[in-house]
Amino acid sequence: MYHHHLFGPSLIDVRATFDHIDFDTAFDGEFAHIERNKTLYLDNHVDKYHYILNRIHEGHVFNRTTVQGYASINLADLREFIGKRYADECLKLMKLLGWIQCDNWRVYGQKSFGYRIAPNFVSTAIGHLVFKDEVMGRKLRLRTAANNKANQKLVTWKNLRQIRIHDREALGFVDAKLAFSLQYLEAYRGQLSLISTPADVKAEAYNEIRWAWSHPTYWLNHSVYGLLNVNDARLALAQDDNAGLTLYGILKNSIVNQHGTDQIAISKIANLHFFHKRKVSKSRLYTNLSNISTELRKFLYHKDHAYNPLVNLDIRNSQPFILACLLKKQYGDASILPEDVQHFIDLTMTGKFYDCIMDRMNIAATERKEFKVQFFANIFFCTNEYAKRTQDGKLFKELFPNVYAIIVQMKTKDALGGHEKLAIAMQHLEADIILGAVGKKLEAEGIWYNTIHDSVVVSIQAADRTRELMLEAFRQEVGIVPTINTEVLTVVTADIKANILKDENDDDIMMMSMAA
């Protein structure tokens, strides 16, 4: 039997806190009705408080958070689910108790209010079983059933539901990761506790800490959660809601929140609570697989093939290559392209674009991951005015002037939008090819697959054929092909094998006892 766990911070105990409050006098008596029969109130409504706390944690899994850690919660949806009166009361009371904070920022039709666990209550997440299964449990089951019905005809949904996770091993991994991270953070407590304002964050000194933290051998190969980059650290320290916190406290809370996100991502797959979302029909597909931490993918498997490794066929230099595909469409049937455009396309096809740029900028190979994020932000995903001021933008314009001109053109504000138009066009083309052209070819040959945006996950036996079909799809759609890396995702360790055998034996024993 699968359960709905509602996750919340271990430092927030709803029942214990309410038991110690005299609601007749607290908060000017606004919640005096709670005091009349507190036990009955908690029995009837504790699930609602846990549900809201879970929604805040869950928002990180759905990737709807800001840099400051706020998760967007649609108030209309929350009111419909638990009732308007109770939604408003729970949110207001939790804010008054200092449990949660609101960013007070809403853009109608685009962004809901964001909520986060208040810094003083950030702590290891614990899962609460639903207290009133006949009420909250039923609502959650109905929502799950409606989600299943809405997606039941989609092949991608059916394929997603075949995914399982070795949850005991995955939870053990993230717990160890949390312990190591907090232990190592303690080594820097003295330095980080002296940083309390944005001006205190000195890029060179802080980046030395971050480099040592992320270096693959510095911590004897133990996995650790990531630290905020320089800009995000400064933003966090400038935030009023973080008043009184030093960078040490901010980083500690960030690490604990990352761990909580991993816990919920594992729980969702383990309890078969799948999500499958596209903002519009042509956009990227977001699922449990695409949104789970990279390091947790090694614990995934197909439900019918627990011992069979999954592989991820990943396009090398994927985002620059997708831009190259847009360029091919832009130039149409032109037989001769401008020299810099052809050079850009060649570099992305061979997977050497980042190597070229990093060599020119003297960026170390160990900084590749962060450089990629920064590069996109400074060229593809920002305003033209900002891009032309950055070192990345200036070098890109020097090396690829015609490519840069097309980027500027695509990001120029008009009736269709602003600088975000380029990112949207790239994501739509990526989805058209991966979910459309590649997906149809795989379905036609009966190959089970899932996608992680620009990559495709299949069984190891289907990897070679899938690679052929991916190359064929790109050749037919845009006339160029990428370099595709094959990454073995899953690792079936001796402990996992032992647990699989134990589970199989337990199932056999249960079946025999039922038959008897």
Coordinates of C-alpha atoms in Angstrom, one line a residue:
M1 CA 0.0 0.0 0.0
Y2 CA 1.3 3.4 -0.9
H3 CA 1.0 6.4 1.4
H4 CA 0.8 10.1 1.1
H5 CA 3.4 11.6 3.3
L6 CA 3.2 15.3 4.0
F7 CA 6.7 16.7 4.6
G8 CA 7.5 19.5 7.0
P9 CA 10.4 20.9 9.1
S10 CA 11.2 18.8 12.1
L11 CA 11.3 22.0 14.2
I12 CA 7.6 22.7 13.5
D13 CA 5.3 20.5 15.7
V14 CA 1.8 21.8 15.0
R15 CA 0.0 20.0 17.9
A16 CA 2.7 20.8 20.5
T17 CA 2.8 24.4 19.6
F18 CA -1.0 24.9 19.7
D19 CA -1.2 23.1 23.0
H20 CA 1.1 25.8 24.5
I21 CA -0.8 28.8 23.2
D22 CA -3.8 30.4 24.8
F23 CA -5.7 31.5 21.7
D24 CA -8.2 33.4 23.8
T25 CA -5.6 36.0 24.5
A26 CA -2.9 35.4 21.8
F27 CA -3.1 37.5 18.6
D28 CA -5.7 39.8 20.1
G29 CA -8.1 36.8 20.4
E30 CA -8.5 36.6 16.6
F31 CA -8.2 32.8 16.8
A32 CA -10.2 32.3 20.0
H33 CA -12.4 29.8 18.3
I34 CA -9.5 27.3 18.3
E35 CA -9.4 27.5 22.1
R36 CA -13.0 26.4 22.5
N37 CA -12.1 22.8 21.5
K38 CA -8.5 22.7 20.6
T39 CA -8.3 18.9 20.3
L40 CA -11.2 18.7 17.9
Y41 CA -9.7 21.7 15.9
L42 CA -6.4 19.9 15.6
D43 CA -7.9 16.6 14.6
N44 CA -9.9 18.3 11.9
H45 CA -7.3 20.7 10.6
V46 CA -3.7 19.4 11.4
D47 CA -3.6 17.8 7.9
K48 CA -4.2 21.3 6.4
Y49 CA -1.2 22.8 8.1
H50 CA 1.0 19.8 7.1
Y51 CA -0.3 20.0 3.6
I52 CA 0.7 23.7 3.2
L53 CA 4.2 23.0 4.7
N54 CA 4.4 20.1 2.3
R55 CA 3.5 22.4 -0.7
I56 CA 6.3 24.7 0.3
H57 CA 8.8 21.9 0.3
E58 CA 7.3 20.4 -2.8
G59 CA 7.7 23.6 -4.7
H60 CA 11.5 23.1 -4.8
V61 CA 10.9 19.7 -6.6
F62 CA 8.7 21.4 -9.1
N63 CA 11.5 24.0 -9.7
R64 CA 9.3 27.0 -8.9
T65 CA 11.5 28.7 -6.5
T66 CA 13.3 32.0 -6.5
V67 CA 17.0 32.4 -5.6
Q68 CA 15.8 33.4 -2.1
G69 CA 14.1 30.0 -1.6
Y70 CA 10.4 30.9 -2.0
A71 CA 8.1 28.4 -3.6
S72 CA 5.1 29.7 -5.6
I73 CA 1.8 28.5 -4.3
N74 CA -1.4 29.2 -6.3
L75 CA -3.8 30.6 -3.7
A76 CA -6.9 29.9 -5.7
D77 CA -5.8 26.2 -6.1
L78 CA -5.0 26.0 -2.3
R79 CA -8.4 27.5 -1.4
E80 CA -10.2 25.1 -3.7
F81 CA -8.4 22.1 -2.2
I82 CA -8.7 22.8 1.6
G83 CA -11.4 25.5 1.6
K84 CA -11.0 29.3 1.4
R85 CA -11.6 30.0 5.1
Y86 CA -9.1 27.4 6.2
A87 CA -6.4 28.2 3.6
D88 CA -6.5 31.9 4.6
E89 CA -6.5 31.1 8.3
C90 CA -3.7 28.5 8.1
L91 CA -1.5 30.8 6.1
K92 CA -2.1 33.8 8.3
L93 CA -1.5 31.9 11.6
M94 CA 1.6 30.2 10.3
K95 CA 3.0 33.7 9.4
L96 CA 2.1 35.1 12.8
L97 CA 3.8 32.1 14.5
G98 CA 6.9 32.9 12.5
W99 CA 6.9 29.5 10.8
I100 CA 6.7 30.7 7.2
Q101 CA 7.5 33.9 5.2
C102 CA 5.8 35.3 2.1
D103 CA 7.6 37.2 -0.6
N104 CA 4.5 39.4 -1.1
W105 CA 5.1 39.3 -4.9
R106 CA 2.4 38.3 -7.3
V107 CA 2.0 38.9 -11.0
Y108 CA -1.4 38.0 -12.1
G109 CA -1.4 35.2 -14.7
Q110 CA 2.4 34.7 -14.3
K111 CA 3.5 34.3 -10.7
S112 CA 1.8 33.4 -7.5
F113 CA 2.9 34.5 -4.0
G114 CA 6.0 32.7 -2.9
Y115 CA 6.3 31.1 0.5
R116 CA 9.3 29.6 2.4
I117 CA 10.0 28.1 5.8
A118 CA 11.3 30.9 8.0
P119 CA 15.1 30.7 8.7
N120 CA 14.6 29.9 12.4
F121 CA 12.5 26.8 11.6
V122 CA 14.6 25.4 8.7
S123 CA 15.4 21.9 9.7
T124 CA 15.5 18.3 8.5
A125 CA 12.2 17.4 6.8
I126 CA 10.0 14.7 8.3
G127 CA 7.1 13.0 6.7
H128 CA 3.7 13.1 8.5
L129 CA 1.1 10.4 7.6
V130 CA -2.3 11.9 6.9
F131 CA -4.3 12.0 10.1
K132 CA -7.8 12.0 8.6
D133 CA -7.5 9.6 5.7
E134 CA -11.2 9.8 5.0
V135 CA -10.8 13.6 4.3
M136 CA -7.3 14.7 3.3
G137 CA -6.3 11.2 2.1
R138 CA -9.4 11.0 -0.1
K139 CA -8.7 14.4 -1.5
L140 CA -5.2 13.5 -2.3
R141 CA -6.2 10.2 -3.9
L142 CA -8.9 12.0 -6.0
R143 CA -6.3 14.5 -7.2
T144 CA -3.9 11.7 -8.1
A145 CA -6.7 9.9 -10.0
A146 CA -7.6 13.1 -11.9
N147 CA -4.0 13.5 -12.9
N148 CA -3.8 9.9 -14.1
K149 CA -6.9 10.3 -16.1
A150 CA -5.7 13.6 -17.7
N151 CA -2.5 12.0 -18.9
Q152 CA -3.5 8.4 -19.5
K153 CA -3.3 8.6 -23.3
L154 CA 0.2 10.0 -23.4
V155 CA 3.0 7.6 -24.1
T156 CA 5.4 9.7 -22.1
W157 CA 3.1 9.5 -19.0
K158 CA 2.8 5.7 -19.4
N159 CA 6.5 5.4 -19.7
L160 CA 7.1 7.6 -16.6
R161 CA 4.9 5.4 -14.5
Q162 CA 7.3 2.5 -15.1
I163 CA 10.0 4.3 -13.2
R164 CA 10.9 3.1 -9.7
I165 CA 13.6 4.0 -7.2
H166 CA 15.7 2.1 -4.7
D167 CA 14.4 4.4 -1.9
R168 CA 16.2 2.9 1.1
E169 CA 19.5 3.3 -0.6
A170 CA 18.6 6.8 -2.0
L171 CA 17.5 8.1 1.4
G172 CA 20.7 6.7 3.0
F173 CA 22.7 8.5 0.4
V174 CA 21.1 11.9 0.9
D175 CA 21.2 11.6 4.7
A176 CA 25.0 10.9 4.4
K177 CA 25.3 13.8 2.0
L178 CA 23.6 16.1 4.5
A179 CA 25.8 14.9 7.3
F180 CA 29.0 15.4 5.3
S181 CA 27.9 18.8 4.1
L182 CA 27.1 20.1 7.6
Q183 CA 30.3 18.7 8.9
Y184 CA 32.4 20.3 6.2
L185 CA 30.5 23.6 6.5
E186 CA 31.5 23.7 10.2
A187 CA 35.1 23.9 9.1
Y188 CA 34.4 27.3 7.5
R189 CA 32.1 28.6 10.3
G190 CA 34.6 31.1 11.6
Q191 CA 35.1 32.7 8.2
L192 CA 31.5 32.6 7.1
S193 CA 30.1 33.9 10.4
L194 CA 32.0 37.1 9.8
I195 CA 30.1 37.8 6.6
S196 CA 26.8 39.5 7.4
T197 CA 26.3 42.1 4.5
P198 CA 26.5 41.8 0.7
A199 CA 29.7 44.0 0.8
D200 CA 31.4 41.4 3.0
V201 CA 31.1 38.7 0.3
K202 CA 34.5 39.1 -1.4
A203 CA 34.4 37.2 -4.7
E204 CA 38.0 35.9 -4.6
A205 CA 38.0 34.7 -1.0
Y206 CA 34.5 33.2 -1.2
N207 CA 35.2 31.5 -4.6
E208 CA 38.2 29.9 -3.0
I209 CA 35.9 28.3 -0.4
R210 CA 33.5 27.2 -3.2
W211 CA 36.3 25.8 -5.3
A212 CA 37.7 23.7 -2.4
W213 CA 34.1 22.6 -1.5
S214 CA 33.3 21.4 -5.0
H215 CA 36.8 19.9 -5.9
P216 CA 36.3 16.2 -6.6
T217 CA 39.0 15.0 -4.3
Y218 CA 39.0 17.6 -1.6
W219 CA 36.5 15.8 0.6
L220 CA 37.7 12.3 -0.1
N221 CA 35.0 11.9 -2.9
H222 CA 32.1 12.3 -0.5
S223 CA 29.1 14.0 -2.1
V224 CA 28.2 17.4 -0.6
Y225 CA 25.3 19.8 -1.3
G226 CA 26.2 22.9 -3.4
L227 CA 26.9 26.4 -2.0
L228 CA 25.3 29.6 -3.3
N229 CA 27.4 31.4 -5.9
V230 CA 28.7 34.9 -5.2
N231 CA 25.7 36.8 -6.6
D232 CA 23.2 34.7 -4.9
A233 CA 25.0 34.9 -1.5
R234 CA 24.9 38.7 -1.8
L235 CA 21.2 38.7 -2.7
A236 CA 20.5 36.5 0.3
L237 CA 22.3 38.7 2.7
A238 CA 20.5 41.8 1.3
Q239 CA 17.1 40.2 1.8
D240 CA 15.1 41.6 4.7
D241 CA 13.7 38.2 5.6
N242 CA 17.2 37.0 6.4
A243 CA 18.0 39.9 8.8
G244 CA 20.3 38.7 11.5
L245 CA 21.7 35.8 9.6
T246 CA 25.3 35.5 8.6
L247 CA 26.4 33.7 5.4
Y248 CA 27.1 30.7 7.6
G249 CA 23.4 30.5 8.6
I250 CA 22.2 31.1 5.1
L251 CA 24.4 28.4 3.6
K252 CA 23.4 26.0 6.4
N253 CA 19.7 26.6 5.7
S254 CA 20.3 26.2 2.0
I255 CA 21.9 22.8 2.5
V256 CA 19.1 21.6 4.8
N257 CA 16.5 22.7 2.2
Q258 CA 18.3 20.9 -0.6
H259 CA 18.2 17.7 1.5
G260 CA 14.5 18.2 2.1
T261 CA 13.9 18.6 -1.7
D262 CA 15.7 15.3 -2.3
Q263 CA 13.7 13.5 0.4
I264 CA 10.4 14.6 -1.3
A265 CA 11.6 13.7 -4.8
I266 CA 12.5 10.2 -3.6
S267 CA 9.2 9.8 -1.7
K268 CA 7.2 10.9 -4.8
I269 CA 8.7 8.1 -6.9
A270 CA 8.7 5.5 -4.2
N271 CA 4.9 6.2 -3.5
L272 CA 4.1 6.4 -7.3
H273 CA 3.1 10.1 -7.1
F274 CA 4.2 11.1 -10.5
F275 CA 4.0 14.6 -12.1
H276 CA 4.0 15.3 -15.8
K277 CA 3.8 19.0 -16.7
R278 CA 4.1 21.2 -19.8
K279 CA 3.4 24.9 -19.5
V280 CA 2.1 24.9 -23.1
S281 CA 1.8 22.2 -25.7
K282 CA 5.2 22.9 -27.3
S283 CA 7.2 23.6 -24.2
R284 CA 9.6 21.4 -22.2
L285 CA 8.2 18.4 -20.3
Y286 CA 8.8 18.5 -16.5
T287 CA 8.6 15.2 -14.7
N288 CA 9.9 13.4 -11.6
L289 CA 12.8 12.2 -13.7
S290 CA 13.7 15.6 -15.2
N291 CA 13.5 17.3 -11.8
I292 CA 15.2 14.8 -9.5
S293 CA 18.8 15.6 -8.4
T294 CA 21.4 14.3 -10.9
E295 CA 23.1 12.2 -8.2
L296 CA 19.8 10.4 -7.4
R297 CA 19.3 9.1 -10.9
K298 CA 21.7 6.2 -10.2
F299 CA 19.0 4.8 -7.9
L300 CA 16.3 4.6 -10.6
Y301 CA 15.2 1.5 -12.5
H302 CA 12.4 0.2 -14.7
K303 CA 9.8 -1.6 -12.6
D304 CA 10.1 -4.8 -14.6
H305 CA 13.9 -4.8 -14.8
A306 CA 15.4 -4.0 -11.5
Y307 CA 18.8 -5.3 -12.4
N308 CA 18.9 -3.7 -15.9
P309 CA 20.9 -0.4 -16.0
L310 CA 19.3 2.7 -17.5
V311 CA 21.4 4.9 -19.7
N312 CA 21.1 8.6 -20.6
L313 CA 21.8 9.7 -24.2
D314 CA 22.9 13.3 -23.7
I315 CA 23.6 15.8 -26.4
R316 CA 27.0 17.4 -25.9
N317 CA 26.9 21.2 -25.8
S318 CA 23.2 20.8 -26.0
Q319 CA 22.0 24.5 -25.7
P320 CA 24.5 25.9 -28.1
F321 CA 23.6 23.1 -30.5
I322 CA 19.9 23.9 -30.2
L323 CA 20.8 27.5 -31.1
A324 CA 22.7 26.1 -34.1
C325 CA 19.5 24.3 -35.1
L326 CA 17.7 27.6 -35.0
L327 CA 20.4 29.2 -37.1
K328 CA 19.9 26.5 -39.7
K329 CA 16.2 27.2 -39.8
Q330 CA 17.0 31.0 -40.0
Y331 CA 19.2 30.6 -43.0
G332 CA 16.9 28.2 -44.7
D333 CA 18.2 26.5 -47.8
A334 CA 21.3 28.7 -48.1
S335 CA 24.2 26.6 -49.4
I336 CA 26.9 28.9 -48.1
L337 CA 26.7 30.3 -44.6
P338 CA 28.7 33.2 -43.2
E339 CA 32.1 31.8 -42.0
D340 CA 31.5 32.5 -38.3
V341 CA 28.0 30.9 -38.4
Q342 CA 29.4 27.8 -40.0
H343 CA 32.2 27.7 -37.5
F344 CA 29.7 28.0 -34.6
I345 CA 27.6 25.2 -36.1
D346 CA 30.7 23.0 -36.6
L347 CA 31.8 23.5 -33.0
T348 CA 28.4 22.6 -31.5
M349 CA 28.0 19.6 -33.8
T350 CA 31.4 18.2 -32.6
G351 CA 30.7 19.1 -29.0
K352 CA 33.7 21.4 -28.8
F353 CA 32.0 24.8 -28.4
Y354 CA 32.6 25.1 -24.6
D355 CA 36.2 23.9 -25.0
C356 CA 36.9 26.7 -27.5
I357 CA 35.4 29.4 -25.4
M358 CA 37.0 28.2 -22.2
D359 CA 40.4 28.1 -23.8
R360 CA 40.0 31.7 -25.0
M361 CA 39.0 32.8 -21.5
N362 CA 41.5 30.7 -19.6
I363 CA 38.7 28.9 -17.7
A364 CA 39.9 25.7 -15.9
A365 CA 38.1 22.4 -16.8
T366 CA 37.0 22.1 -13.1
E367 CA 35.0 25.3 -13.6
R368 CA 33.1 23.9 -16.6
K369 CA 29.7 23.4 -15.0
E370 CA 29.5 26.8 -13.4
F371 CA 30.9 28.5 -16.5
K372 CA 28.1 27.0 -18.6
V373 CA 25.5 28.4 -16.3
Q374 CA 27.1 31.8 -16.3
F375 CA 27.6 31.8 -20.1
F376 CA 23.9 31.1 -20.8
A377 CA 22.9 33.8 -18.3
N378 CA 25.2 36.4 -19.9
I379 CA 24.3 35.8 -23.5
F380 CA 21.2 33.7 -24.2
F381 CA 19.0 34.5 -21.2
C382 CA 19.5 38.2 -20.4
T383 CA 18.7 41.5 -22.1
N384 CA 20.8 42.7 -25.0
E385 CA 21.9 45.7 -22.9
Y386 CA 23.3 43.4 -20.2
A387 CA 24.9 40.9 -22.6
K388 CA 27.0 43.5 -24.4
R389 CA 28.5 44.6 -21.1
T390 CA 29.7 41.2 -20.0
Q391 CA 33.1 39.6 -20.9
D392 CA 31.2 36.6 -22.2
G393 CA 29.1 38.7 -24.5
K394 CA 32.1 40.8 -25.8
L395 CA 34.1 37.6 -26.7
F396 CA 31.1 35.9 -28.3
K397 CA 30.4 39.0 -30.5
E398 CA 34.1 39.0 -31.5
L399 CA 34.2 35.3 -32.4
F400 CA 30.7 35.0 -33.9
P401 CA 29.5 38.4 -35.1
N402 CA 26.7 37.1 -37.3
V403 CA 25.4 34.6 -34.7
Y404 CA 25.5 37.4 -32.1
A405 CA 23.5 39.7 -34.4
I406 CA 20.8 37.0 -34.8
I407 CA 20.7 36.6 -31.0
V408 CA 20.2 40.3 -30.5
Q409 CA 17.5 40.3 -33.1
M410 CA 15.6 37.4 -31.5
K411 CA 15.8 39.1 -28.0
T412 CA 14.8 42.5 -29.2
K413 CA 11.5 43.6 -27.5
D414 CA 8.4 43.7 -29.7
A415 CA 4.8 42.8 -29.5
L416 CA 5.6 39.1 -29.0
G417 CA 7.8 39.7 -25.9
G418 CA 11.3 40.6 -24.8
H419 CA 14.6 38.9 -24.3
E420 CA 12.9 35.7 -23.1
K421 CA 11.8 35.0 -26.7
L422 CA 15.1 33.3 -27.6
A423 CA 15.0 30.9 -24.6
I424 CA 11.4 30.0 -25.4
A425 CA 12.2 29.4 -29.1
M426 CA 15.1 27.2 -28.1
Q427 CA 13.0 25.2 -25.7
H428 CA 10.2 24.8 -28.2
L429 CA 12.6 23.5 -30.9
E430 CA 14.2 21.2 -28.4
A431 CA 10.8 19.8 -27.4
D432 CA 9.7 19.5 -31.1
I433 CA 12.7 17.3 -31.9
I434 CA 13.2 15.3 -28.7
L435 CA 9.5 14.8 -27.6
G436 CA 8.2 14.9 -31.2
A437 CA 10.5 13.5 -33.8
V438 CA 12.7 11.3 -31.6
G439 CA 9.7 10.2 -29.4
K440 CA 7.7 9.1 -32.4
K441 CA 10.5 7.0 -33.8
L442 CA 11.1 5.3 -30.5
E443 CA 7.4 4.6 -30.1
A444 CA 7.2 3.2 -33.6
E445 CA 9.9 0.6 -32.7
G446 CA 8.4 -0.2 -29.3
I447 CA 11.3 1.3 -27.3
W448 CA 10.5 2.4 -23.7
Y449 CA 12.0 5.8 -23.0
N450 CA 11.8 8.9 -20.8
T451 CA 13.3 12.3 -21.4
I452 CA 15.3 14.8 -19.4
H453 CA 14.7 17.9 -21.6
D454 CA 17.4 17.5 -24.3
S455 CA 18.4 13.9 -23.4
V456 CA 16.8 10.5 -23.6
V457 CA 16.8 7.7 -21.0
V458 CA 16.4 4.1 -22.2
S459 CA 17.5 0.6 -21.2
I460 CA 21.1 -0.2 -21.9
Q461 CA 20.0 -2.7 -24.5
A462 CA 18.2 0.0 -26.5
A463 CA 21.0 2.6 -26.3
D464 CA 22.6 2.0 -29.7
R465 CA 19.4 2.0 -31.6
T466 CA 18.2 5.0 -29.7
R467 CA 21.3 6.9 -30.7
E468 CA 20.8 6.0 -34.3
L469 CA 17.2 7.3 -34.2
M470 CA 18.2 10.5 -32.4
L471 CA 20.8 11.3 -35.1
E472 CA 18.3 10.4 -37.8
A473 CA 15.6 12.7 -36.3
F474 CA 18.0 15.7 -36.1
R475 CA 19.2 15.1 -39.6
Q476 CA 15.7 15.1 -41.0
E477 CA 14.4 18.0 -38.9
V478 CA 17.3 20.5 -39.2
G479 CA 20.0 18.9 -41.4
I480 CA 22.7 18.7 -38.7
V481 CA 23.5 16.2 -36.1
P482 CA 24.9 16.5 -32.5
T483 CA 27.5 14.6 -30.7
I484 CA 25.8 12.3 -28.2
N485 CA 27.3 11.1 -25.0
T486 CA 26.2 7.8 -23.4
E487 CA 26.0 7.9 -19.6
V488 CA 25.1 4.9 -17.5
L489 CA 22.7 6.2 -15.0
T490 CA 21.9 3.3 -12.7
V491 CA 24.4 1.4 -10.5
V492 CA 23.2 -1.9 -9.1
T493 CA 25.4 -2.3 -6.0
A494 CA 25.7 -5.4 -3.8
D495 CA 23.5 -3.8 -1.2
I496 CA 20.8 -3.0 -3.7
K497 CA 20.9 -6.6 -5.1
A498 CA 20.6 -7.9 -1.5
N499 CA 17.6 -5.7 -0.9
I500 CA 15.9 -6.7 -4.2
L501 CA 16.3 -10.4 -3.3
K502 CA 15.0 -9.7 0.2
D503 CA 11.9 -7.9 -1.2
E504 CA 11.3 -10.7 -3.6
N505 CA 11.5 -13.3 -0.9
D506 CA 9.2 -11.2 1.3
D507 CA 6.7 -11.0 -1.5
D508 CA 6.9 -14.8 -2.1
I509 CA 6.3 -15.4 1.6
M510 CA 3.3 -13.1 1.6
M511 CA 1.8 -14.7 -1.4
M512 CA 2.2 -18.2 0.1
S513 CA 0.6 -17.1 3.4
M514 CA -2.4 -15.6 1.5
A515 CA -2.8 -18.8 -0.6
A516 CA -2.7 -20.8 2.6

